[in-house]
Coordinates of C-alpha atoms and ligand atoms in Angstrom, one line a residue:
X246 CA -6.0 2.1 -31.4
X247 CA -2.3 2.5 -31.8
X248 CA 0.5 4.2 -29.5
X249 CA 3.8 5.8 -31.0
X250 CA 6.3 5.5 -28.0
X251 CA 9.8 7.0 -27.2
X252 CA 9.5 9.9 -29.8
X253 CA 12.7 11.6 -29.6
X254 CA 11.0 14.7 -30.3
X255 CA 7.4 15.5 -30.4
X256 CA 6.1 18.9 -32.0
X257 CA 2.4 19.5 -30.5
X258 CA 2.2 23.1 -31.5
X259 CA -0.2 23.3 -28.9
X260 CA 0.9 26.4 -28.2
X261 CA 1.1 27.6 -31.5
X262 CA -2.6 26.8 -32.2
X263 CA -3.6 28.5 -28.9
X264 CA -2.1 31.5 -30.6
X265 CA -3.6 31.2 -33.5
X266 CA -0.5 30.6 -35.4
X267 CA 0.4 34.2 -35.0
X268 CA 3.8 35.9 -33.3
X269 CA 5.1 32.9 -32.1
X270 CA 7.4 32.5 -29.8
X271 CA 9.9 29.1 -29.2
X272 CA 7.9 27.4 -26.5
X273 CA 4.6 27.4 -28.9
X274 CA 6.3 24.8 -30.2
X275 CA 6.1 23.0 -27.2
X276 CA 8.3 20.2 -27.8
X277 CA 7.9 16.8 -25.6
X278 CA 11.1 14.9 -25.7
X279 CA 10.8 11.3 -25.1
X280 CA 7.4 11.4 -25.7
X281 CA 4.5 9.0 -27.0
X282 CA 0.9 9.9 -28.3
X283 CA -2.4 7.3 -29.0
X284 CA -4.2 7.4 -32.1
X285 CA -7.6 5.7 -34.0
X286 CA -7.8 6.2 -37.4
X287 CA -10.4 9.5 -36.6
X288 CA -8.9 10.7 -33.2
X289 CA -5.9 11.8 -31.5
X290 CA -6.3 10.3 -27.7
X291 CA -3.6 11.1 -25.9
X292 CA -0.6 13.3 -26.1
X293 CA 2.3 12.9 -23.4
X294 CA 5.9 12.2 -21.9
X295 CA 6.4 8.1 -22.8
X296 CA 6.8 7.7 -18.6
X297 CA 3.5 9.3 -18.1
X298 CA 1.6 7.1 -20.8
X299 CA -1.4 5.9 -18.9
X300 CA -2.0 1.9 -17.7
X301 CA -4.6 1.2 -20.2
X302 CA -3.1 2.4 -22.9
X303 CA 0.3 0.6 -21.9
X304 CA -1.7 -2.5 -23.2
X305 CA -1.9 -1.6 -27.0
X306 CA 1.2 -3.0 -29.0
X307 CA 3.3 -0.2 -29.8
X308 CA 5.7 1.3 -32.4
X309 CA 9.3 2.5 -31.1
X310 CA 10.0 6.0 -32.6
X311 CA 13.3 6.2 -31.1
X312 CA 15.5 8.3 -33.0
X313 CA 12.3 10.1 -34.6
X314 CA 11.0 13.3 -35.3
X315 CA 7.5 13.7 -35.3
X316 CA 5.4 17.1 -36.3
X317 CA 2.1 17.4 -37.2
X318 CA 1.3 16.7 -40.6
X319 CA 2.9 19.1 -43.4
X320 CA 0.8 20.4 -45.9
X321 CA 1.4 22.1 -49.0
X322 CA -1.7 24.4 -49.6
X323 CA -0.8 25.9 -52.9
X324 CA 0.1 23.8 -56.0
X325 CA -1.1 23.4 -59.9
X326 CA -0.1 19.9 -60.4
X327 CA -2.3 19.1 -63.2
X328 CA -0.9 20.1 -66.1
X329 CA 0.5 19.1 -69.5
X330 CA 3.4 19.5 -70.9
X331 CA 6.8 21.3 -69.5
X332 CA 8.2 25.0 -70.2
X333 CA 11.9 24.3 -69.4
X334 CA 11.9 26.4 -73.3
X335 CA 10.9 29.3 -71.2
X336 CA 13.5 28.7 -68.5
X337 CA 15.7 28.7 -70.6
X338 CA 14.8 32.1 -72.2
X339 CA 14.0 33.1 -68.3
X340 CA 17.8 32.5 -68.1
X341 CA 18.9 34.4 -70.8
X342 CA 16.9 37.8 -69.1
X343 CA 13.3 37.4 -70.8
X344 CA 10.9 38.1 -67.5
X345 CA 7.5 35.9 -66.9
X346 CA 5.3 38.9 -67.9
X347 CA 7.2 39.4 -71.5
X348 CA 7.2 35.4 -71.8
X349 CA 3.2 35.8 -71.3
X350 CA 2.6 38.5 -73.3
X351 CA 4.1 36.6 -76.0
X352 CA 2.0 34.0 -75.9
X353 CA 3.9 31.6 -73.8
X354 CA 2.5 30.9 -70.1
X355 CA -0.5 29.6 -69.0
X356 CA -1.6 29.9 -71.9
X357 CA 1.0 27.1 -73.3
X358 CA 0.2 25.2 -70.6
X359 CA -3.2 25.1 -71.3
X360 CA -2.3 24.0 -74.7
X361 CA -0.3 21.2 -74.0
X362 CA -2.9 20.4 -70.5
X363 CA -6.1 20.1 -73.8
X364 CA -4.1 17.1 -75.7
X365 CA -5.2 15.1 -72.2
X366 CA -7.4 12.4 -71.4
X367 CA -9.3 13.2 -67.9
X368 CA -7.5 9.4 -67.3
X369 CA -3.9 10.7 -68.6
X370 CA -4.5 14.4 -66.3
X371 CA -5.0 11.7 -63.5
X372 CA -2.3 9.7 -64.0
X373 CA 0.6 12.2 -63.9
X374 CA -0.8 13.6 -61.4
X375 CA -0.9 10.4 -59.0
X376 CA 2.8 9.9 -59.7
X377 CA 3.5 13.6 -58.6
X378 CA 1.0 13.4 -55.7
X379 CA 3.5 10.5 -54.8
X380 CA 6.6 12.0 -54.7
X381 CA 5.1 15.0 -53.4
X382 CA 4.0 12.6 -50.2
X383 CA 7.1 10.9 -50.4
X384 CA 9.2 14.2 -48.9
X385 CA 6.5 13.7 -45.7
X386 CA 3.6 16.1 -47.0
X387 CA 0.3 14.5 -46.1
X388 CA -2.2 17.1 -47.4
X389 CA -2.2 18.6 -50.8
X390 CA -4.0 21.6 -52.1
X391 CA -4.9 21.0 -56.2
X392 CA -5.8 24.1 -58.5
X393 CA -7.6 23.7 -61.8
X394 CA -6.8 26.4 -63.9
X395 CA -5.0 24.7 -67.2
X396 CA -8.1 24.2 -69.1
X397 CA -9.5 28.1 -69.6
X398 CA -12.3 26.7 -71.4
X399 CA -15.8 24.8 -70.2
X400 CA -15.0 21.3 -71.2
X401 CA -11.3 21.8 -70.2
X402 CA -11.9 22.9 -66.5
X403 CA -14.4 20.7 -66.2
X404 CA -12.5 17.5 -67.2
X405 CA -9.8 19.0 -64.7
X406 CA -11.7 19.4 -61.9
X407 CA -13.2 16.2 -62.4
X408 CA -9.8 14.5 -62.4
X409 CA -8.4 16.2 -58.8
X410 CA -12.0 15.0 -57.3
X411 CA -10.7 11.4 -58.8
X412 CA -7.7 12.1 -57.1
X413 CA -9.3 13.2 -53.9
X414 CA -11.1 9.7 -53.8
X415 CA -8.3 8.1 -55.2
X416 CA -6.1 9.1 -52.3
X417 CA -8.1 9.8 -49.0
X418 CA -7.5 8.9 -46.5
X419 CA -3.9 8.4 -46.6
X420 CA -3.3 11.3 -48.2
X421 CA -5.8 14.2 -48.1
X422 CA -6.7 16.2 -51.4
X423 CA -8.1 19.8 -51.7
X424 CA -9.8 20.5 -54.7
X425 CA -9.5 24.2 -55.9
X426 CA -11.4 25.7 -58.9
X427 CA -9.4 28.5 -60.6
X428 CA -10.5 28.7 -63.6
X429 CA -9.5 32.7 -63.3
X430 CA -5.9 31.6 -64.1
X431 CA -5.6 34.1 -67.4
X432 CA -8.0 35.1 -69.9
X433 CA -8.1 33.0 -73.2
X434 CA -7.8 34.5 -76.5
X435 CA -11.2 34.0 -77.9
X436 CA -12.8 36.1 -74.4
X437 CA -13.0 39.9 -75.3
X438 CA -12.0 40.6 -71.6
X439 CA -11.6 39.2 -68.1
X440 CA -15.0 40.3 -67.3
X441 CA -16.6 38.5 -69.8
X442 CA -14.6 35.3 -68.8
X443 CA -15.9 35.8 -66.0
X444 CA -19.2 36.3 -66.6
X445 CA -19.7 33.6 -69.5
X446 CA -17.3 31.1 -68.3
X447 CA -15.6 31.3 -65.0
X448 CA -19.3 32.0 -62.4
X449 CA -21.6 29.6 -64.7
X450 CA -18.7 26.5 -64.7
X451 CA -18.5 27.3 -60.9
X452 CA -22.1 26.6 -60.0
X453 CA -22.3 23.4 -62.4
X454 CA -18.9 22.2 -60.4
X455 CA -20.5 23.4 -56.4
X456 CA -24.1 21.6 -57.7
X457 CA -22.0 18.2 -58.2
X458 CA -20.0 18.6 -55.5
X459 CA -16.3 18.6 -57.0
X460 CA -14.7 21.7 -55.6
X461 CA -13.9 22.8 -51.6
X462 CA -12.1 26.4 -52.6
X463 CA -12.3 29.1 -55.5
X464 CA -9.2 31.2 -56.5
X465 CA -8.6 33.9 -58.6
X466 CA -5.1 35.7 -60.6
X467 CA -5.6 39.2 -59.3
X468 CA -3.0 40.8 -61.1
X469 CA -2.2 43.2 -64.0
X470 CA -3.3 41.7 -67.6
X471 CA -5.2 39.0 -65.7
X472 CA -7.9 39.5 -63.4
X473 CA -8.8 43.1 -62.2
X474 CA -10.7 44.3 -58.3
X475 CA -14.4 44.4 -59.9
X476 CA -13.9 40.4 -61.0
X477 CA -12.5 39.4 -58.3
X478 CA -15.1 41.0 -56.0
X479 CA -17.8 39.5 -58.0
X480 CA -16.4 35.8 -58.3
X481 CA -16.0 36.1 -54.5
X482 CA -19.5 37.2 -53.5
X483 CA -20.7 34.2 -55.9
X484 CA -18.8 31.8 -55.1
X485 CA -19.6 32.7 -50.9
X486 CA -22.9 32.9 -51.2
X487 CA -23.0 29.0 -52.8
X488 CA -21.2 28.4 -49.8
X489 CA -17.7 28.2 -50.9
X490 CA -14.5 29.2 -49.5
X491 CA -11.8 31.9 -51.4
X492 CA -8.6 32.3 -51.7
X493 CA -6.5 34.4 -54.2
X494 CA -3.5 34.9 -55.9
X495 CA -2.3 38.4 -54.1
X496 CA 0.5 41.2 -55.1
X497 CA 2.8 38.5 -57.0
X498 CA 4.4 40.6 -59.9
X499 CA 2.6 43.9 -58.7
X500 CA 0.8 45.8 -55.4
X501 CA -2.6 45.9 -56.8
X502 CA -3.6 45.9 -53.2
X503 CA -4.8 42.2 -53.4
X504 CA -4.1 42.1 -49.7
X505 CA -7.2 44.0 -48.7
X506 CA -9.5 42.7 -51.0
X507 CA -8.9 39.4 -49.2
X508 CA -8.8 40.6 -46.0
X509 CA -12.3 42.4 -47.0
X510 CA -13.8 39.0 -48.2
X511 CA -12.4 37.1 -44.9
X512 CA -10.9 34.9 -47.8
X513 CA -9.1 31.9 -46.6
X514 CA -5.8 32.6 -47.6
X515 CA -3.8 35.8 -49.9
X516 CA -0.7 33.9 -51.6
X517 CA 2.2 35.3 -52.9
X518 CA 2.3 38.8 -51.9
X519 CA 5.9 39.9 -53.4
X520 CA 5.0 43.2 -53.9
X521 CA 2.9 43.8 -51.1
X522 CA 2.2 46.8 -49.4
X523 CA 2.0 48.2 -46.2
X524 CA -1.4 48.9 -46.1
X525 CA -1.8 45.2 -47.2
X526 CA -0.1 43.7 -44.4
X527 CA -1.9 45.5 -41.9
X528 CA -5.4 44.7 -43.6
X529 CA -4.3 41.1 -43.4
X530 CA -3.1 41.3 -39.6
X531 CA -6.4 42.3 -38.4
X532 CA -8.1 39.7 -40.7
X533 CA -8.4 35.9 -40.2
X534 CA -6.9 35.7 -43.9
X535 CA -3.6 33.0 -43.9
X536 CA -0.8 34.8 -45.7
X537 CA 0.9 32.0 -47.7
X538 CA 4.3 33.0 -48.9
X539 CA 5.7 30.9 -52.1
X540 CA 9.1 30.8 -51.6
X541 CA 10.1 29.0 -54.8
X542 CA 8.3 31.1 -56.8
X543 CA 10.6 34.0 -56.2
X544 CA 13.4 31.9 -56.8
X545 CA 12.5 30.6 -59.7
X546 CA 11.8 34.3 -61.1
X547 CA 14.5 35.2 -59.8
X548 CA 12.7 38.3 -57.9
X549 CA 12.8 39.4 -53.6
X550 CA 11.0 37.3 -51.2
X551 CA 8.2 37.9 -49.8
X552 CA 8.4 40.3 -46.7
X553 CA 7.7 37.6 -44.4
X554 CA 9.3 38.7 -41.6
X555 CA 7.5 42.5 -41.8
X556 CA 4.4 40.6 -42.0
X557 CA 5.1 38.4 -38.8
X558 CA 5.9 40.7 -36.7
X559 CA 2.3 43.1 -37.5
X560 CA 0.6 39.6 -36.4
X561 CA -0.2 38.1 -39.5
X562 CA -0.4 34.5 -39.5
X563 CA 1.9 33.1 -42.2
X564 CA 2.2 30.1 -44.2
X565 CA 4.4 28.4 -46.5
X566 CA 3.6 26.7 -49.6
X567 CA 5.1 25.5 -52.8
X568 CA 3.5 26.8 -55.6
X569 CA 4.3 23.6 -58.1
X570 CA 3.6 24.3 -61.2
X571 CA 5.2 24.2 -64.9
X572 CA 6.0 27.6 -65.1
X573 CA 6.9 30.4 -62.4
X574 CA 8.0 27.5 -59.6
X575 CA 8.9 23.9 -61.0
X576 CA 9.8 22.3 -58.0
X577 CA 7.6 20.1 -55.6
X578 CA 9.6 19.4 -52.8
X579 CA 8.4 22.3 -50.0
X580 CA 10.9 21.0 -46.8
X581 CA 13.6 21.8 -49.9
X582 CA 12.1 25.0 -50.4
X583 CA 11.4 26.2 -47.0
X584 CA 15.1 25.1 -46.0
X585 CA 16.8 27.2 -48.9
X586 CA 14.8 30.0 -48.1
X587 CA 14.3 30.0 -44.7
X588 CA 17.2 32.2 -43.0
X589 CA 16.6 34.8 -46.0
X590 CA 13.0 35.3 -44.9
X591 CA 13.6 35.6 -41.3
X592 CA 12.0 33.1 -40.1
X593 CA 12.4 31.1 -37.0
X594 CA 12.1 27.4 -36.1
X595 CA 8.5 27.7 -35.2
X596 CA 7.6 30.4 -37.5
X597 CA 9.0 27.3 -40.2
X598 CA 7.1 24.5 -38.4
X599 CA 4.0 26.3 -37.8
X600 CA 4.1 27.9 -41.4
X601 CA 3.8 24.3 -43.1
X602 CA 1.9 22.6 -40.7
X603 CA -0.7 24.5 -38.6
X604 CA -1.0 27.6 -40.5
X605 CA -1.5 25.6 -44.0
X606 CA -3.6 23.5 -42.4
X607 CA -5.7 27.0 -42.0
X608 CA -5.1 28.6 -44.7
X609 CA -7.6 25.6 -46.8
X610 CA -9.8 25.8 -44.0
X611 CA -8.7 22.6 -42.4
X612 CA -8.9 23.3 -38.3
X613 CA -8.5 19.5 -36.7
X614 CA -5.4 19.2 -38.0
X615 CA -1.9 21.3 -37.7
X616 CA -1.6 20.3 -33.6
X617 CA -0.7 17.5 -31.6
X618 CA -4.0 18.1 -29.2
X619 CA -6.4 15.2 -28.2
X620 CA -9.6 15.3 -29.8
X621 CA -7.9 16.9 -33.4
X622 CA -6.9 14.1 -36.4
X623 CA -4.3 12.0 -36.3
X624 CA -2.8 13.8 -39.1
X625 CA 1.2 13.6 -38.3
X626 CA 4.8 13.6 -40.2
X627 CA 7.2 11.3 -39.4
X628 CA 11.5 12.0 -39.7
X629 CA 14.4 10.1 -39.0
X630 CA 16.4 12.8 -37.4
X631 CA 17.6 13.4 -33.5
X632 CA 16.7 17.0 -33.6
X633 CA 13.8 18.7 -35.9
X634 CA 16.5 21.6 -36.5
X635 CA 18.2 18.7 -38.7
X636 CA 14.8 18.5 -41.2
X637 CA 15.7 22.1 -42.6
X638 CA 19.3 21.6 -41.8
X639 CA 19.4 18.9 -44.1
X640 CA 19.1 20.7 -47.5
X641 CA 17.6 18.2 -50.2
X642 CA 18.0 15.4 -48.2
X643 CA 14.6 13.7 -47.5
X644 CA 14.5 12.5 -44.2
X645 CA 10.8 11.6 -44.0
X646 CA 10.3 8.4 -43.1
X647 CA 6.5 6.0 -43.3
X648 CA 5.0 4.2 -39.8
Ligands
LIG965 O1 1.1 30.8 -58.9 N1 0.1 33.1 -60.8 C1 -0.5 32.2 -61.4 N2 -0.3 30.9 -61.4 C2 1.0 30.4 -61.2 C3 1.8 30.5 -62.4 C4 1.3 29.5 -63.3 C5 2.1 29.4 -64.6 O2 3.0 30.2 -64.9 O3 1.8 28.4 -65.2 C6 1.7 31.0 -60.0 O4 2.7 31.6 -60.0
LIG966 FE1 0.0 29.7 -57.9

């Protein structure tokens, strides 16, 4: 048992999780100044104003977080951080007005990536991807959603997914690893069409992968010159009924009303959605589906957010992820992200706090984690900062700190 005492601030988000992460107001962050909480290494035990800390518990050594922030844990439920190689080339040419679509028709892409990601030892895939798990944790994320997708080919994805479920072993239970299977990432030259990819490759490699137990979540590129309704609809009703969870990659360079079809599948999470439409948001309002907005991504491609704020305010619950990866958003750091971005989307403190914590705790299924409650996992982020305004204030400054 351990007790944290004299947090300057606590974020609960009690009241956010009552809510269901969805149109929050301030108080659902509900805030406890001066405040301590007990812990085990399973449980949260107590929650509470320092004064109040019950006798028994006032026995237990404990650890001054004067001068401390602490939040739940942050999570950063989107990310393809095993990969290969780099495409700064394409940056560059990105800089110079080629778009990501012309880039990919081209031959660049994924499909470079996946190149580069072949050359790799299961053991070199794993080692690269433990340093950037690292820094990753190092900005205060504790939970880190992992996509395959850079191997578009049996033995590829398979040597992929074996290496996050190495890093998944690797790492818990400091740091907790989602493994996601998406091989649907773009269709390799030597398939005649997506549908066949999906049929030959992508559905038998996902029942070898759920029969060995190596992946939690299975995501698909719905989008023009990837992945069309009819294959996403078919990978989904597979991969459910092996007991899976989905998730997809939703209305990023186009509306192909991706929105619904997740809404319609109950799927974890729609990311992206750049281009979504209105129809889409209210699908996903009145569905369980997370929203996951990627910030960076937009950025980096130099397009409009998302419309975050549109979609708060119909009731959708919205998260916030990073979407690292070597081509469309080459930056890890998601507090860096979310800062930059934040006042452009709309959002407000809580909407930030619960969009990277609770929310993304949701939007990979996780829900004993994301609150300060008694009884959920001790699962928390720890800053050096008087006020958790200063976190986002702070603008590539990393003020996460380890207890
Ligand atoms: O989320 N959209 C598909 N996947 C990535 C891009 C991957 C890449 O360009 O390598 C994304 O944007
Ligand atoms: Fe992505």
């Amino acid at each position: 048992m351990k007790v944290y005492s004299n947090i300057s601030q606590l974020l609960t988000l009690s009241g956010a999780h009552a809510k269901d992460g969805r149109k929050l107001v301030d108080s659902d962050l509900s805030l406890i100044e001066n405040a301590s909480i007990v812990v085990d290494d399973e449980l949260i035990h107590w929650v509470g104003k320092t004064e109040d800390l019950p006798e028994d518990y006032k026995k237990i050594p404990t650890t001054n977080l004067s001068g401390h922030i602490v939040t739940p844990e942050i999570v950063d439920s989107h990310t393809h951080l095993v990969f290969g190689g780099n495409r700064s080339f394409e940056y560059g040419l990105r800089l110079k007005g080629a778009t990501y679509e012309e880039i990919a028709t081209a031959g660049g892409g994924i499909l470079h990536t996946a190149d580069k990601t072949a050359h790799l030892s299961e053991e070199e895939l794993f080692k690269t991807a433990c340093a950037r798990i690292e820094r990753i944790n190092s900005y205060g994320v504790g939970t880190i959603e992992i996509k395959s997708g850079y191997g578009l080919n049996f033995e590829a994805e398979y040597k992929i997914s074996k290496a996050i479920n190495k890093l998944k072993e690797h790492f818990q239970p400091r740091i907790k690893i989602v493994r996601t299977y998406m091989a649907a990432h773009a269709v390799p030259k030597s398939f005649l069409s997506s549908q066949q990819f999906i049929d030959e490759l992508v559905i038998p490699l996902m029942e070898k992968l759920q029969s060995e137990d190596l992946i939690d979540i299975v995501d698909i590129f719905h989008e023009k010159n990837y992945f069309t309704d009819e294959d996403t609809r078919k990978l989904f009703t597979k991969a459910q009924g092996l007991g899976l969870k989905v998730k997809m990659h939703a209305d990023e360079m186009n509306d192909n009303n991706g929105a619904a079809i997740a809404a319609e599948f109950s799927a974890l999470s729609a990311d992206h959605l750049l281009q979504v439409s209105d129809a889409g948001i209210r699908a996903l309002a009145a569905s369980p589906t997370v929203a996951t907005i990627l910030p960076g991504t937009a950025l980096f491609l130099g397009k409009p957010l998302a419309p975050a704020r549109n979609m708060i305010d119909a009731g959708v619950k919205l998260a916030i992820a990073s979407d690292y990866n070597p081509g469309s958003c080459h930056c890890d750091n998601l507090i860096l992200l979310t800062s930059i971005s934040a006042k452009n989307l709309g959002l407000t403190p809580v909407e930030i706090w619960a969009g990277i914590t609770l929310n993304a705790a949701h939007a990979l299924g996780l829900y004993e984690q994301g609150a300060i409650i008694a009884g959920h996992r001790p699962r928390l982020s720890v800053f050096k900062a008087s006020t958790h305004e200063e976190i986002f204030y702070s603008w590539g400054r990393n003020l996460s700190v380890k207890i």
